[in-house]
Tab-separated table of C-alpha atoms in Angstrom:
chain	number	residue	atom	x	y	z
A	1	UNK	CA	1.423	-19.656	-10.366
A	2	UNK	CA	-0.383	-17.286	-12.864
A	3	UNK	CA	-3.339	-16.584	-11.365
A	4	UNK	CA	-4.008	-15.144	-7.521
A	5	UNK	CA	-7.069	-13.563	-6.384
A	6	UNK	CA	-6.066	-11.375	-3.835
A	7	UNK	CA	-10.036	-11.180	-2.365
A	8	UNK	CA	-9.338	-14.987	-1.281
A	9	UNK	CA	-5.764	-14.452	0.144
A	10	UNK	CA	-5.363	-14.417	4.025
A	11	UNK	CA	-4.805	-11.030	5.154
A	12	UNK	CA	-2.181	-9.825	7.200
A	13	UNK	CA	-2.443	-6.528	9.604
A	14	UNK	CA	0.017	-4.236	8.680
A	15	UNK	CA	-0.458	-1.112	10.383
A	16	UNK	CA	-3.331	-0.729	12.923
A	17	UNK	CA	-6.676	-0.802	10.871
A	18	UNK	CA	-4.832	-1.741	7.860
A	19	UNK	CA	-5.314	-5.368	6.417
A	20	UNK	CA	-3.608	-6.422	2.784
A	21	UNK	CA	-2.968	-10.085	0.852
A	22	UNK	CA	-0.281	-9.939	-0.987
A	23	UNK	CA	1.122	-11.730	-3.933
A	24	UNK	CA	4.705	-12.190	-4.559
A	25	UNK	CA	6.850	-12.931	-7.324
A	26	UNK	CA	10.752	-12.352	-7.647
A	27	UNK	CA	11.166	-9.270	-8.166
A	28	UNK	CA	7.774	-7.604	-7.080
A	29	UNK	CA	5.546	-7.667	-4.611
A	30	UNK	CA	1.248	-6.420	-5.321
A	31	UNK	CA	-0.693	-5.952	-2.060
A	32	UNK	CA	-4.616	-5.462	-1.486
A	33	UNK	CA	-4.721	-3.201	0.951
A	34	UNK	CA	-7.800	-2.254	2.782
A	35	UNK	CA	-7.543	0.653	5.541
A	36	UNK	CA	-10.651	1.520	7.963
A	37	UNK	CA	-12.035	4.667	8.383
A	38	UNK	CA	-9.238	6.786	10.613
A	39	UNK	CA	-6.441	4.368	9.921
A	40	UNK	CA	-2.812	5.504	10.224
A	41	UNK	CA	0.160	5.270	8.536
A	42	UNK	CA	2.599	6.967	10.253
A	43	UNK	CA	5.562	8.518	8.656
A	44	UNK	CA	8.155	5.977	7.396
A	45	UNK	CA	10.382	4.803	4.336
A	46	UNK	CA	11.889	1.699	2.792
A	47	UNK	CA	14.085	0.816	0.048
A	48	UNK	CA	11.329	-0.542	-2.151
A	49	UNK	CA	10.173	1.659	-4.794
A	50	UNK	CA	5.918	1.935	-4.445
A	51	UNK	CA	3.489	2.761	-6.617
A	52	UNK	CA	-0.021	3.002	-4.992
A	53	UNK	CA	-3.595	2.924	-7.026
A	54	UNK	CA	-6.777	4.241	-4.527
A	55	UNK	CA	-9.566	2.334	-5.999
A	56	UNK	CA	-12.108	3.200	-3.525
A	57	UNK	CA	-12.103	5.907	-0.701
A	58	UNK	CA	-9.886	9.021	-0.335
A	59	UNK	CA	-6.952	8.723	1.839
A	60	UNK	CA	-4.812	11.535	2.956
A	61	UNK	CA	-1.533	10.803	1.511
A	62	UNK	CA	1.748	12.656	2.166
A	63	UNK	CA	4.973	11.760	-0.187
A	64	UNK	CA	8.799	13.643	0.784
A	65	UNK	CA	6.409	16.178	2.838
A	66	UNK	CA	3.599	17.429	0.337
A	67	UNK	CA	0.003	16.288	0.919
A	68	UNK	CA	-2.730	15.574	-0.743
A	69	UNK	CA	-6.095	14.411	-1.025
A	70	UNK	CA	-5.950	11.387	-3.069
A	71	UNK	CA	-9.480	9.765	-4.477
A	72	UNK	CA	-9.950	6.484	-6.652
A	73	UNK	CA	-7.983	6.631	-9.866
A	74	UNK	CA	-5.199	8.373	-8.102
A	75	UNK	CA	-1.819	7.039	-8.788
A	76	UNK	CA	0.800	7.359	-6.201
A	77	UNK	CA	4.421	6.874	-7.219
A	78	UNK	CA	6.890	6.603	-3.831
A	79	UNK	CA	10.636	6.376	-4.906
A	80	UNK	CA	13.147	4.323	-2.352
A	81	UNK	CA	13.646	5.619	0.676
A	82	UNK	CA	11.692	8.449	0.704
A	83	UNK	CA	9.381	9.182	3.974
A	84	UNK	CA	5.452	8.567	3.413
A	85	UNK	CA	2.536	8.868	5.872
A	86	UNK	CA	-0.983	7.961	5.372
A	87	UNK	CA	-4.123	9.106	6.844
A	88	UNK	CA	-7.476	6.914	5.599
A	89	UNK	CA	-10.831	9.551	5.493
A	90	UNK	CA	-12.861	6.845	4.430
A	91	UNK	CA	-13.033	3.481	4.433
A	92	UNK	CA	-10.276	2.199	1.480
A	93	UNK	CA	-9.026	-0.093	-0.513
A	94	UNK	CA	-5.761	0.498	-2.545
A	95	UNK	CA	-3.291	-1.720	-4.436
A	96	UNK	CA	0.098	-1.174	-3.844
A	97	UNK	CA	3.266	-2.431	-5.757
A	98	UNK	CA	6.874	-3.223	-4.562
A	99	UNK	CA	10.065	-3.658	-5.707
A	100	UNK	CA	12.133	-5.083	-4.710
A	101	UNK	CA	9.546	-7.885	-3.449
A	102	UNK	CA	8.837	-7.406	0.505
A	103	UNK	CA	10.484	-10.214	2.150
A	104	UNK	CA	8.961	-9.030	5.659
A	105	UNK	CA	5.552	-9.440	4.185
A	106	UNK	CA	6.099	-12.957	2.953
């Protein structure tokens, strides 16, 4: 399938206050992600490789323990297994990419 919209995807709770749709391919997985005001994301890593685009709200992001303030238009690159952590100031949305694809998020 070509074409997803990801607004019209059922969303899945990730993380406390954090909602995404994903689409999934082989190889990659692309997630909506939408974080509330205060939302979480406490410090982990996995073997998929990240990149991260804010396109609205700033989010406190932390990559391999340096922080910083990222607003829209920030790009976030997270390599494998490296430890992350995310703290939403405002409301957010991002879209995140994966690979390998996220089979838990299937």
């Amino acid at each position: 399938m070509p074409f997803i919209n990801l607004t019209q995807q059922k969303t899945k709770e990730i993380w406390p206050q954090v909602h995404a749709a994903f689409g999934h391919s082989e190889k990659i997985t692309m997630a909506r992600v939408m974080l509330e005001k205060g939302a979480l994301v406490a410090e982990h890593k996995h073997i998929h490789e990240q990149w991260s685009v804010v396109l609205e709200g700033e989010l406190e992001f932390t990559v391999s323990g340096e922080t910083q303030l990222v607003k829209p238009g920030t790009v976030v690159h997270i390599p494998s297994n490296e430890l992350h952590a995310v703290k939403a100031i405002t409301p957010c949305l991002v879209m995140d990419v994966f690979t390998p694809a996220r089979e838990d998020f299937k």
